[in-house]
Coordinates of C-alpha atoms in Angstrom, one line a residue:
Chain K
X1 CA -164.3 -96.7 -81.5
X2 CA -162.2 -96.0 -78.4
X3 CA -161.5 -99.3 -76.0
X4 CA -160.5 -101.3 -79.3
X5 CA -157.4 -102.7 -77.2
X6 CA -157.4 -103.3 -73.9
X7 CA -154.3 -103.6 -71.9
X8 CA -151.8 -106.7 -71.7
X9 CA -149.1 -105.3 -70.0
X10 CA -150.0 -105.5 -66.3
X11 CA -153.3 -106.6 -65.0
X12 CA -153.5 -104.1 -62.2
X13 CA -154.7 -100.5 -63.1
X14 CA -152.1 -98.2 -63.4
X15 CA -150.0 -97.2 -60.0
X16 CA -151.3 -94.0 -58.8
X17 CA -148.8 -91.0 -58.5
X18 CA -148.2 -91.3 -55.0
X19 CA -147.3 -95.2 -55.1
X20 CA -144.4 -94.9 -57.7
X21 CA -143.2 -92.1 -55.7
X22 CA -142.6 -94.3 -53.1
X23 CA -141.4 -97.1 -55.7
X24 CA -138.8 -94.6 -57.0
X25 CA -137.3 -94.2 -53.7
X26 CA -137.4 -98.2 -53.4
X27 CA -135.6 -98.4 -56.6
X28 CA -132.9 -95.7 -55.8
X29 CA -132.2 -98.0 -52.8
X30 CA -132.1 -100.6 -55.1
X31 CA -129.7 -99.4 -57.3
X32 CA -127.0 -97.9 -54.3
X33 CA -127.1 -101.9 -53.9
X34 CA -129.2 -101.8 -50.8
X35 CA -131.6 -104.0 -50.8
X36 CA -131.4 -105.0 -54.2
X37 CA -131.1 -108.5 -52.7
X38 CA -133.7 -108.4 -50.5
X39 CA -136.5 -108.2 -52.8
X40 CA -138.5 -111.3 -53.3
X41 CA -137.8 -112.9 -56.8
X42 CA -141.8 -112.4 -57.7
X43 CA -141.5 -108.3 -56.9
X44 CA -138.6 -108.2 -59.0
X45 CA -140.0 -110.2 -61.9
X46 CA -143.3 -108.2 -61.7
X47 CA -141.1 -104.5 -61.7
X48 CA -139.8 -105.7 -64.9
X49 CA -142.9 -105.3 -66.4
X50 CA -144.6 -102.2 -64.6
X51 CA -143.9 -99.1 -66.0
X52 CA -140.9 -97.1 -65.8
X53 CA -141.1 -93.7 -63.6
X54 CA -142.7 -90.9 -64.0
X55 CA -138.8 -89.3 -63.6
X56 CA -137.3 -91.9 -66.0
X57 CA -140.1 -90.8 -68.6
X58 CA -139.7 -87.3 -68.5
X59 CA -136.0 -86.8 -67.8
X60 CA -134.8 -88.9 -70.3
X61 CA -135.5 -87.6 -74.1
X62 CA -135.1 -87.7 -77.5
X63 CA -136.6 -84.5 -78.9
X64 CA -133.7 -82.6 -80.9
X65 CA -135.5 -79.6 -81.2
X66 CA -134.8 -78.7 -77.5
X67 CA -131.4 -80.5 -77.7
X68 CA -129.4 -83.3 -78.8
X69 CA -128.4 -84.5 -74.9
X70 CA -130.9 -87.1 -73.8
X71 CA -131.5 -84.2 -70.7
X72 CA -131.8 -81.1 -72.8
X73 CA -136.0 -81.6 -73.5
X74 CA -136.6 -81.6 -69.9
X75 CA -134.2 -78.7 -69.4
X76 CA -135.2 -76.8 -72.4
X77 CA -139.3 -77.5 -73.1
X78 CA -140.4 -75.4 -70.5
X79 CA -140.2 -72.6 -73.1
X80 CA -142.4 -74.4 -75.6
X81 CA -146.0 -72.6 -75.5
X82 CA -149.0 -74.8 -76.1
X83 CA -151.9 -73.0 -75.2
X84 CA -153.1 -72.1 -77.5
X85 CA -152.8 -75.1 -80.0
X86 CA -153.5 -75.8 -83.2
X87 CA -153.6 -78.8 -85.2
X88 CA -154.0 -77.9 -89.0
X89 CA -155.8 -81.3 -90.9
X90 CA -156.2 -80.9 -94.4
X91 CA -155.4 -83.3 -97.7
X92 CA -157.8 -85.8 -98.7
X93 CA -160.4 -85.1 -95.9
X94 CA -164.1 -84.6 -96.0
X95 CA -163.7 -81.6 -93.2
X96 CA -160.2 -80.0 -93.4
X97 CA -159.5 -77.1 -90.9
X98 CA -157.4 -76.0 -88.2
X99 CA -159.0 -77.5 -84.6
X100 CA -158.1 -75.9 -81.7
X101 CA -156.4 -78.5 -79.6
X102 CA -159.6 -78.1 -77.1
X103 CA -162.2 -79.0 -79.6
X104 CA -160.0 -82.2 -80.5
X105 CA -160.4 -83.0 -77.3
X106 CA -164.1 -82.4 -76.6
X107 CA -164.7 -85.3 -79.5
X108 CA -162.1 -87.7 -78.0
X109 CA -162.6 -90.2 -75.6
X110 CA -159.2 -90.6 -73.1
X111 CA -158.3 -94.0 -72.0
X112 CA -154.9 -95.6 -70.7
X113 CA -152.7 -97.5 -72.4
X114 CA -149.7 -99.0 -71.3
X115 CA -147.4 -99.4 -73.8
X116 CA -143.8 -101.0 -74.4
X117 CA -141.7 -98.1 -76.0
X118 CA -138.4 -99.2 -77.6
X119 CA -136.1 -96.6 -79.0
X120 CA -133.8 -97.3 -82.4
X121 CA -130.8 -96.7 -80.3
X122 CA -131.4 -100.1 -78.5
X123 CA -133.1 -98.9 -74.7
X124 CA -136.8 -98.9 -74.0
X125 CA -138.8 -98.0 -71.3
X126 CA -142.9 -99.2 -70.4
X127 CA -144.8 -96.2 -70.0
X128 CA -148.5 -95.6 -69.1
X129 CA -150.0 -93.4 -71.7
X130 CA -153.3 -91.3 -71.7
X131 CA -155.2 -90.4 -75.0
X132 CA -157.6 -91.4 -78.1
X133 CA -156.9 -93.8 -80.7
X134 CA -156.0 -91.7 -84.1
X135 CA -158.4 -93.7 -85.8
X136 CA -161.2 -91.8 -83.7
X137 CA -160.0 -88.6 -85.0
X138 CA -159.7 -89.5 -88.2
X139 CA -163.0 -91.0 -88.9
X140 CA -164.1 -87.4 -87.1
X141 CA -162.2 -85.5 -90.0
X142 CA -163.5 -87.8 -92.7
X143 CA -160.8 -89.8 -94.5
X144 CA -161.4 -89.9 -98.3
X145 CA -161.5 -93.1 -100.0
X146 CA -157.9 -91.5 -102.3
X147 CA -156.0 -91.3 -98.8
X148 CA -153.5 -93.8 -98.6
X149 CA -151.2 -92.2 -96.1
X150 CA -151.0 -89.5 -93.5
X151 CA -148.6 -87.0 -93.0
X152 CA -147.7 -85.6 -89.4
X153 CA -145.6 -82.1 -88.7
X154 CA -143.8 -81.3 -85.5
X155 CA -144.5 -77.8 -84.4
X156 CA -141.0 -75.2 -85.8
X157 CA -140.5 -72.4 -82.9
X158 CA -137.3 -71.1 -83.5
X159 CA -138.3 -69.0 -80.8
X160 CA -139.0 -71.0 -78.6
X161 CA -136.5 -74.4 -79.4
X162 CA -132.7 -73.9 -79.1
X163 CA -132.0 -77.2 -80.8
X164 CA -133.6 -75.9 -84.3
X165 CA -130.7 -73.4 -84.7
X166 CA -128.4 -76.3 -85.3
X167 CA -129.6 -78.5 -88.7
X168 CA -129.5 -82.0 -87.2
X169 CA -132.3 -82.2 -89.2
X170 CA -134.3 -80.9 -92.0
X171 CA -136.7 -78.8 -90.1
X172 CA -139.4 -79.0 -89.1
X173 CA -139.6 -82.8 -87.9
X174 CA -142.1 -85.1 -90.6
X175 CA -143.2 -88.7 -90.0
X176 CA -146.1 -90.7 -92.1
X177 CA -147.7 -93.9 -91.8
X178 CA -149.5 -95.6 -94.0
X179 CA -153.3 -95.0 -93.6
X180 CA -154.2 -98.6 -92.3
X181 CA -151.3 -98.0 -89.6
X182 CA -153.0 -95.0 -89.0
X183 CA -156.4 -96.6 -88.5
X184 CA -154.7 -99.3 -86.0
X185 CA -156.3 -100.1 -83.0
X186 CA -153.0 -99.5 -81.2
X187 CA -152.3 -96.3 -82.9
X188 CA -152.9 -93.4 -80.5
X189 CA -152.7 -89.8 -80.0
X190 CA -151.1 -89.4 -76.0
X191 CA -151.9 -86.1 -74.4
X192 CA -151.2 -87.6 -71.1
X193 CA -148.6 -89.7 -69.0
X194 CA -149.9 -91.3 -65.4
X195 CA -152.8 -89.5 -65.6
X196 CA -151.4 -86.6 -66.0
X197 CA -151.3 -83.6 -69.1
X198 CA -148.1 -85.2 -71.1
X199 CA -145.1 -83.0 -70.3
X200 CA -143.8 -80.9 -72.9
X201 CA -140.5 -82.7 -73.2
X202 CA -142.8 -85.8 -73.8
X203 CA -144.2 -84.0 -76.9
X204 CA -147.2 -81.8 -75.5
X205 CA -149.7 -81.5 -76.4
X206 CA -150.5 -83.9 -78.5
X207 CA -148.0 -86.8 -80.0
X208 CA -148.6 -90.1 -81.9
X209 CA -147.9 -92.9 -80.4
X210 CA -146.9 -96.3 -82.7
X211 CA -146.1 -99.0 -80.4
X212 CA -144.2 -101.4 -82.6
X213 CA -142.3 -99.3 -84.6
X214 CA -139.0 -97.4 -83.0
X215 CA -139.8 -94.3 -81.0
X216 CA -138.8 -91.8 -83.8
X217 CA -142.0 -92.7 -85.5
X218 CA -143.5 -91.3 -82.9
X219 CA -143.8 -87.9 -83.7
X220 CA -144.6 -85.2 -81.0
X221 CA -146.1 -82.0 -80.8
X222 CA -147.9 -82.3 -84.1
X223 CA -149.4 -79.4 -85.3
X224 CA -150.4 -80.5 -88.8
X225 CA -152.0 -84.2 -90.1
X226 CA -152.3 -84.2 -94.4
X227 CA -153.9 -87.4 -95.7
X228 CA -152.2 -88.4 -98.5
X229 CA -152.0 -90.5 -101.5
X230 CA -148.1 -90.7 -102.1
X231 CA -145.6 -92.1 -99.2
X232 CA -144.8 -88.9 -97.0
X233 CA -141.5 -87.8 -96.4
X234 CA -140.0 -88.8 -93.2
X235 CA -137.8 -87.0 -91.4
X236 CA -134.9 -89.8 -90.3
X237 CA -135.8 -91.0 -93.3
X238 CA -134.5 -88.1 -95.1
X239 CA -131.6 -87.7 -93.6
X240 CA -130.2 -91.2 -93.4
X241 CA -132.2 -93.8 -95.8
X242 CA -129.8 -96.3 -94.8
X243 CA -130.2 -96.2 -92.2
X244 CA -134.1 -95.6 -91.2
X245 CA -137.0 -96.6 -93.4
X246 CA -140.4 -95.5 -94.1
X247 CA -141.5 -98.4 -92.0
X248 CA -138.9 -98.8 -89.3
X249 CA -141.0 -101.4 -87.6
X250 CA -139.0 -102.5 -84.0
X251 CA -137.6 -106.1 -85.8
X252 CA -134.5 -108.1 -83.7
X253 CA -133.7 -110.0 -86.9
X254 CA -133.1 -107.0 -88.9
X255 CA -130.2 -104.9 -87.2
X256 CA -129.7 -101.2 -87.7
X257 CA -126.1 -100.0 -89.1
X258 CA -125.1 -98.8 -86.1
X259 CA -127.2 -100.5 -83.6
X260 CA -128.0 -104.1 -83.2
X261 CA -131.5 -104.9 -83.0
X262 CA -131.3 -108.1 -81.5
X263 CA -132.0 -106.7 -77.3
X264 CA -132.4 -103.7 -75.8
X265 CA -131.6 -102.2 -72.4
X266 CA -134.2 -101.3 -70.2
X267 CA -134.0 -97.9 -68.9
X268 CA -134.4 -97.9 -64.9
X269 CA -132.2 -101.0 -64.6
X270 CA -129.3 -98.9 -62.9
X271 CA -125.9 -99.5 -64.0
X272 CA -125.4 -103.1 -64.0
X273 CA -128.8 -103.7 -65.5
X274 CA -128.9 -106.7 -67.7
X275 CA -129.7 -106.5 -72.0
X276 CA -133.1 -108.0 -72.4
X277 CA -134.1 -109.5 -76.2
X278 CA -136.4 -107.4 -78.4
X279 CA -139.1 -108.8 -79.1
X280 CA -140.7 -109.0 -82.8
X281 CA -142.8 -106.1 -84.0
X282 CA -142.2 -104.8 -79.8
X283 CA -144.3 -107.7 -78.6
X284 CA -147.3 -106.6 -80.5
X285 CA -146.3 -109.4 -83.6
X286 CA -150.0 -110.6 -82.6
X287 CA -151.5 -107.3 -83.2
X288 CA -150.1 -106.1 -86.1
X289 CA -147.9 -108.7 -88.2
X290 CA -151.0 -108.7 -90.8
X291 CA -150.3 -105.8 -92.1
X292 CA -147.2 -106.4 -93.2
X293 CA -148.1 -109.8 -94.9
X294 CA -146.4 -110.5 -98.0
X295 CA -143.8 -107.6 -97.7
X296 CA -140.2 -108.4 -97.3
X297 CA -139.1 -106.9 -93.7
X298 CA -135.7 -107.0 -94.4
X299 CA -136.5 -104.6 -97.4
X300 CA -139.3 -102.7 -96.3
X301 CA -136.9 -101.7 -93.0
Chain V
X1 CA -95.2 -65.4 -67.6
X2 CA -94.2 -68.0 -69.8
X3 CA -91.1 -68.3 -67.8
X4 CA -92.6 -68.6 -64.7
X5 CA -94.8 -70.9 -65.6
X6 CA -91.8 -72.9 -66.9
X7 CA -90.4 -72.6 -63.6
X8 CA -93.1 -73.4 -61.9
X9 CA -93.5 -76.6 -64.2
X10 CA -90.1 -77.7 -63.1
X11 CA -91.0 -78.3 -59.7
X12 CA -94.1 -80.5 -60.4
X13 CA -93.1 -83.8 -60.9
X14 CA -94.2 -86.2 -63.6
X15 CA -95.6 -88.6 -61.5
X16 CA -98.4 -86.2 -59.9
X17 CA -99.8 -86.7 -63.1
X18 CA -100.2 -90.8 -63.1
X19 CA -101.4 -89.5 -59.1
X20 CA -104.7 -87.6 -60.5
X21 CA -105.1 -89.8 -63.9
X22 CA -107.5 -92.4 -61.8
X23 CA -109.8 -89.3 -60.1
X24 CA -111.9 -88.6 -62.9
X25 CA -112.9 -92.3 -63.8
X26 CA -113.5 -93.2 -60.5
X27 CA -115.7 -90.0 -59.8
X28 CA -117.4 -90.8 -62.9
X29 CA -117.9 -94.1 -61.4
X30 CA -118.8 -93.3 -57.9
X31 CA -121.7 -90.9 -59.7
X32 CA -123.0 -94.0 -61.9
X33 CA -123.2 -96.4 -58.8
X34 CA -125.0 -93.6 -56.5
X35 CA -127.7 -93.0 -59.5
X36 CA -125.9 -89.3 -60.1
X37 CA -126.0 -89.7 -64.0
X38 CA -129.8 -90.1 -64.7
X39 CA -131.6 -92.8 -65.6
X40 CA -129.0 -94.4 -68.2
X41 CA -125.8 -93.8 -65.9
X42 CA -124.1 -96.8 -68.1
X43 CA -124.4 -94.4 -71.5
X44 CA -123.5 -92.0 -69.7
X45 CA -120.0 -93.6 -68.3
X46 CA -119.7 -94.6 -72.0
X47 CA -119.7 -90.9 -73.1
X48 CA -117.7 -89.4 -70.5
X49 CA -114.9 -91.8 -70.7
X50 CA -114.9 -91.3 -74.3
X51 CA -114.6 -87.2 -74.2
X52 CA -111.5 -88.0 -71.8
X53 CA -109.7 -90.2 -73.9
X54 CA -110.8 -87.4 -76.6
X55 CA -109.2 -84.6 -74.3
X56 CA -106.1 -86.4 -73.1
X57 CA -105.2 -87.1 -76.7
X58 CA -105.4 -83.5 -77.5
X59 CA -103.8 -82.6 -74.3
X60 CA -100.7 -84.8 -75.4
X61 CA -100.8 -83.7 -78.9
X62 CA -100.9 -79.6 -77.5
X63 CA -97.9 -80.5 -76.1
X64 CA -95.4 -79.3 -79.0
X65 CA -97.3 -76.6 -80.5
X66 CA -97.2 -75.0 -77.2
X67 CA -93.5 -75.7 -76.6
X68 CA -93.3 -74.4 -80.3
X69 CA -95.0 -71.5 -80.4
X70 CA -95.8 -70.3 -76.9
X71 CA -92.3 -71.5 -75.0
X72 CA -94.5 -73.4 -72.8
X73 CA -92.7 -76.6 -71.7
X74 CA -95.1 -79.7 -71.0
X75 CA -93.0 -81.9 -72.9
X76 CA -91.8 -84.0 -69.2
X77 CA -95.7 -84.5 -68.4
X78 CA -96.3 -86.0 -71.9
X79 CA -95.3 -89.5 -71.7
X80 CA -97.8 -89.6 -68.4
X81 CA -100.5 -87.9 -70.8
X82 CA -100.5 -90.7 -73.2
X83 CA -100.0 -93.8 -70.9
X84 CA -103.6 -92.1 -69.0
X85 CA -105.1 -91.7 -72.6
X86 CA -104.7 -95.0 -73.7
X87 CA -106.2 -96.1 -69.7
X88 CA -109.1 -94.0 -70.5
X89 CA -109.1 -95.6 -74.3
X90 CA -109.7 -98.9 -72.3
X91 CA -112.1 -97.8 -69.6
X92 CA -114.3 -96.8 -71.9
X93 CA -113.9 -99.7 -74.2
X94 CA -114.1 -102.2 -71.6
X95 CA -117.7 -100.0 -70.2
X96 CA -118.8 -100.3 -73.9
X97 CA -118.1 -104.3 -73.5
X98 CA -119.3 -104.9 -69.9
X99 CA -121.7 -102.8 -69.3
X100 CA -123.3 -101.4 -72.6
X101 CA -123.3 -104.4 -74.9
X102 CA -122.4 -106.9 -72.2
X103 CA -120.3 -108.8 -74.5
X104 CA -122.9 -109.8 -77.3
X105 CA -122.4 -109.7 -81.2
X106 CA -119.2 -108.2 -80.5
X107 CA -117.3 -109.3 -83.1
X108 CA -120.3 -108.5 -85.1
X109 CA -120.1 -105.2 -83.9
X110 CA -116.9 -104.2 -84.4
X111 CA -116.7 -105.7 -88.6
X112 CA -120.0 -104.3 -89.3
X113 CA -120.3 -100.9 -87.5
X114 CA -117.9 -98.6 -88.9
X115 CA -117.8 -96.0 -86.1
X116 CA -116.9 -99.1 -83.8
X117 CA -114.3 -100.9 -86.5
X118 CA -112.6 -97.1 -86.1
X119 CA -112.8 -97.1 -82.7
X120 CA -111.1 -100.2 -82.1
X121 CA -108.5 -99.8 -84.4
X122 CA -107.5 -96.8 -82.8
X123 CA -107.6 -98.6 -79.3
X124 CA -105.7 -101.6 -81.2
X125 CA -103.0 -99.1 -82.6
X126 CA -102.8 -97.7 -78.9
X127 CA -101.5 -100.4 -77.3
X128 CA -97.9 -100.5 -79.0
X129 CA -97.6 -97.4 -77.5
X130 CA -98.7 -97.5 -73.9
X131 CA -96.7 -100.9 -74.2
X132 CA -93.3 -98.8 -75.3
X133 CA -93.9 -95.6 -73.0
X134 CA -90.7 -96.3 -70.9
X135 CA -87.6 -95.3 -71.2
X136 CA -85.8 -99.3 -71.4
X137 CA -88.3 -99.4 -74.1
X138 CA -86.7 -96.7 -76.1
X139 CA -83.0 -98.0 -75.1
X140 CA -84.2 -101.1 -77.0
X141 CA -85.8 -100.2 -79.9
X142 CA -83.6 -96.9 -80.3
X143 CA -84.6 -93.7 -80.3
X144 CA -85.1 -93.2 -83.8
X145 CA -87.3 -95.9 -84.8
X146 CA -89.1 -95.2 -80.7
X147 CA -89.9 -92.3 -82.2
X148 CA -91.1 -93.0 -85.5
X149 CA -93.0 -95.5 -83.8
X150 CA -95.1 -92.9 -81.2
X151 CA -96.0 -91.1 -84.8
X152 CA -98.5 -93.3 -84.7
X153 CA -100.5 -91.0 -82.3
X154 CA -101.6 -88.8 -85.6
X155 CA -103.6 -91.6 -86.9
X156 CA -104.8 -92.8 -83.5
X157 CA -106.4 -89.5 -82.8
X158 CA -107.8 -88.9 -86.0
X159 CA -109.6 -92.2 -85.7
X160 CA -110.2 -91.6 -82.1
X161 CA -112.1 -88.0 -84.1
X162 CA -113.9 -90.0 -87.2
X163 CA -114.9 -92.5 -84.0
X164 CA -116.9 -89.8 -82.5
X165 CA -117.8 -88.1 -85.9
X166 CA -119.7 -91.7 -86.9
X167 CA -121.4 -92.3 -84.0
X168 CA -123.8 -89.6 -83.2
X169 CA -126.9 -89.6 -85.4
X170 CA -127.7 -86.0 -87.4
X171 CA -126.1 -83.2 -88.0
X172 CA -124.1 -82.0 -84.8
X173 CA -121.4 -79.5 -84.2
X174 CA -119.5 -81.2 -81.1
X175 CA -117.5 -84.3 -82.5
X176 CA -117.0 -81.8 -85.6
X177 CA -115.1 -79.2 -83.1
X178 CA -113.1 -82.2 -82.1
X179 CA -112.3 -83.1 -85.2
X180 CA -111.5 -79.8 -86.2
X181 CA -109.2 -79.1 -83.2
X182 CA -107.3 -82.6 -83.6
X183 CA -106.7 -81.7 -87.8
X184 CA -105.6 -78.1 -86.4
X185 CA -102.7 -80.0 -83.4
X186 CA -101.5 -82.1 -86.3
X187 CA -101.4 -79.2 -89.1
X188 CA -99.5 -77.2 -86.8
X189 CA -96.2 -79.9 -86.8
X190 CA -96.2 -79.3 -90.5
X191 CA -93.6 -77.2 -91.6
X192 CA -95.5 -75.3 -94.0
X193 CA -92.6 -73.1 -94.8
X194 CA -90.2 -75.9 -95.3
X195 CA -93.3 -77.6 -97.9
X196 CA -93.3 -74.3 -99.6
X197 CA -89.8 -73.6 -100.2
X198 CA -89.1 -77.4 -101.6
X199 CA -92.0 -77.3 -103.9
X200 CA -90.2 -74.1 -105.2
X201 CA -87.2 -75.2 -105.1
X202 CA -87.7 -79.1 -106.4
X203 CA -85.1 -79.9 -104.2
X204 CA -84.7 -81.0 -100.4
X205 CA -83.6 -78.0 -98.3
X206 CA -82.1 -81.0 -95.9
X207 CA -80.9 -83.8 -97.2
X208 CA -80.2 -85.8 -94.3
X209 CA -83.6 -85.7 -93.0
X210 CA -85.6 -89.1 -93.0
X211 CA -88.2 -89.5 -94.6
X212 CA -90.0 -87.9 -97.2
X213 CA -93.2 -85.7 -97.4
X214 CA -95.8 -85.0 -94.9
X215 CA -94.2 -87.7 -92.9
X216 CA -90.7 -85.9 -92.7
X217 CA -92.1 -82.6 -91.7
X218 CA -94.0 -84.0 -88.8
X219 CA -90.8 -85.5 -87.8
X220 CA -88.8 -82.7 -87.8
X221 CA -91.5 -80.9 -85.1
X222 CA -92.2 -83.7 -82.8
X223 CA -88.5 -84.3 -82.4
X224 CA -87.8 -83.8 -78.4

């Protein structure tokens, strides 16, 4: 079932490590206020919509088990260990069991996808994703016909994650979606970023990625999946139901309490870069506005 | 080495002060506009221009509990502390408006988000302040009522604490320490003693102090 979606971003394959090397060094020109002006309108236009950097990606982080500073993950998640890895899948599966992150693997079939990625606290960055569509892996497991919802679990290493000493949150770190999110096209499971294994501040080995919903849904380093039939609890969620929803799909009409929703800055832009609208749904409205027919999405937030 | 610190003091004048105020925004700047900050240097300017104003307001408040209880004598550098808090106050408001929000739903912003309705309030309680801090100033208004008047710091930086406390998302111990150091600058003008004694008592110890309450015992320790 993998190749359900194919990319709309950018026509072009993915740049290749070397080339937004050299792209990063154009942009820190760029930003000094170099050359900034001497780019051709169409190179400029066309960067807004190529992916952000393999530095902006992994240097710039929420992941509050390693740290509440957008730096701390890629300071801190060096101490993570995730070989061996094990993802436990149980609830209302035909085969539950704990799969070694390997076998997972050796089932899934890896493609790119590059995805818009929009944050609840208003930036949002383009980033080229490798891994397997969640619905391949949970047709693997067998999804019972009671399942309704699934349940995902951030790895708890109190060894090995400073930022779980404080209680920002109610550890460990819990997100759900409901099963025909799940079962998405554009639902994946990223294990890799430009080609590469995903860094552990990224959420190694294995995170969800949700591409119209805020990046919190996005849940990394999962180390359990339950299929439910009740709503699963959600961490945010928990801890501020005002504030984020069980749904918390990316909506510019709908502003957050502290944050509107309305645009979004672009990470990369450099200081002076200019807010950008958000788009409904993150530009996927096409995708995935179906499922939400009929519910109010200024109540289901 | 209280003394000699004093004395030291003495011979640095006031003005040094207003000299170094502009360093640390314009380093902070310089770093943003040479990509020093990471990836989001605008959040960043935010945030450091915030602690400042967070740290110069304590600085100024520190100023009579150290005069009070360790003899130290700041109290000529204080004026010069608050006139660069409440510059700091608007750098990092105007970076919020230019830069981070770039002037959209403002209004919006500031009536519906609380931590931002706080934070502007304390900016717009500022500005009497920084508008007064000269001597012609208190000529003028009188020195009583100047003074009564520049109480209005103890609000402004317990906003400028329930600012920070409201904004970050979670659980987190920083803007709590702040918060916790501000309440601990302002608890230390009370006169606890005096508090105690009158409750006893029933009856003011002073008579021809102004004010009543809380309000009177902070006066009688910020006097200068």
């Amino acid at each position: 079932m993998a190749y359900r979606w194919k990319n709309t971003l950018t026509a072009d394959a993915v740049t290749p490590y070397s080339a937004f090397l050299n792209r990063r060094q154009l942009m820190a020109g760029a930003a000094a206020g170099a050359i900034a002006g001497a780019l051709p309108v169409s190179a400029r236009a066309q960067e807004a919509l190529e992916p952000n950097t393999w530095e902006e990606i992994t240097t710039y982080n929420n992941y509050y088990e390693f740290g509440t500073g957008k730096e701390d993950p890629a300071r801190n998640a060096h101490r993570l260990t995730i070989d061996p890895w094990t993802v436990r899948i149980d609830g209302l599966v035909d085969k539950p069991g704990d799969y070694s992150f390997a076998d997972i693997l050796s089932q899934m079939t890896i493609e790119e996808r590059i995805y818009r990625f929009r944050c609840v606290e208003a930036w949002s960055m383009v980033i080229p994703w490798n891994g397997f569509e969640l619905a391949d892996l949970l047709d693997w497991v067998g999804v019972q016909s009671s399942a309704k919802y699934v349940a995902f679990e951030t790895a708890l290493r109190p060894d090995e994650m400073p930022g779980v000493a404080s209680p920002v949150l109610d550890w460990p770190y819990v997100e759900g979606l409901r099963l025909d999110e799940a079962m998405h096209p554009l639902t994946m499971m990223a294990t890799g970023i430009y080609g590469r294994d995903i860094p552990k501040q990224n959420g190694a080995p294995m995170r969800l990625v949700v591409p119209w919903k805020y990046g919190f849904k996005s849940i990394k380093s999962i180390v359990r999946i339950t299929l439910t039939e009740d709503e699963p609890p959600a961490s945010w969620n928990i801890a501020n139901p005002r504030e984020y929803g069980f749904y918390s799909n990316v909506n510019p009409n709908v502003d957050h309490p502290r944050w509107s929703q309305a645009t979004e800055r672009r990470i990369g832009g450099g200081l002076f870069a200019k807010r950008h609208p958000t788009l409904m749904f993150n530009g996927y409205e096409d995708e995935v506005a179906p499922l939400y027919d009929g519910m109010d999405l200024t109540k289901f937030i | 080495m209280v003394h000699a610190l004093n004395t030291g003091l003495r011979h640095v004048p006031a003005w040094a002060l207003y000299l170094m105020a502009p360093v640390p925004v314009v380093w902070i700047y310089y770093l943003g506009l040479t990509g020093q900050l990471g990836v989001d240097p605008a959040k960043v300017i935010e945030h450091q221009l915030g602690i400042w104003s967070l740290w110069l307001l304590i600085a100024g408040l520190a100023v009579t509990p150290l005069r009070r209880f360790a003899g130290v004598n700041l109290l000529k550098f204080r004026r010069a502390i608050g006139v660069t808090a409440f510059f700091y106050v608007l750098a990092h408001l105007l970076t919020w408006l230019v830069l981070d929000v770039q002037f959209q739903n403002v209004w919006a912003d500031i009536v519906k988000r609380w931590y931002i309705t706080v934070g502007m309030a304390a900016f717009v309680l500022m500005v009497p302040l920084a508008v007064t801090s000269n001597n012609r100033s208190i000529r003028k208004i009188g020195a009583g009522a100047w003074r009564r008047l520049h109480r209005l710091v103890y609000p402004i930086a317990l906003l400028a604490a329930l600012h920070f406390l409201l904004l970050v998302k979670g659980f987190q111990w920083e803007p709590i320490i702040y918060a916790a150091v501000i309440a601990g600058l302002l608890a230390m003008r009370v006169r606890w003693d005096a508090l105690w004694t009158r409750q006893r008592a029933s009856h003011r110890e002073n008579p021809a102090r102004s004010g009543a309450g809380l309000g009177g015992e902070l006066s009688q320790s910020s006097r200068y």
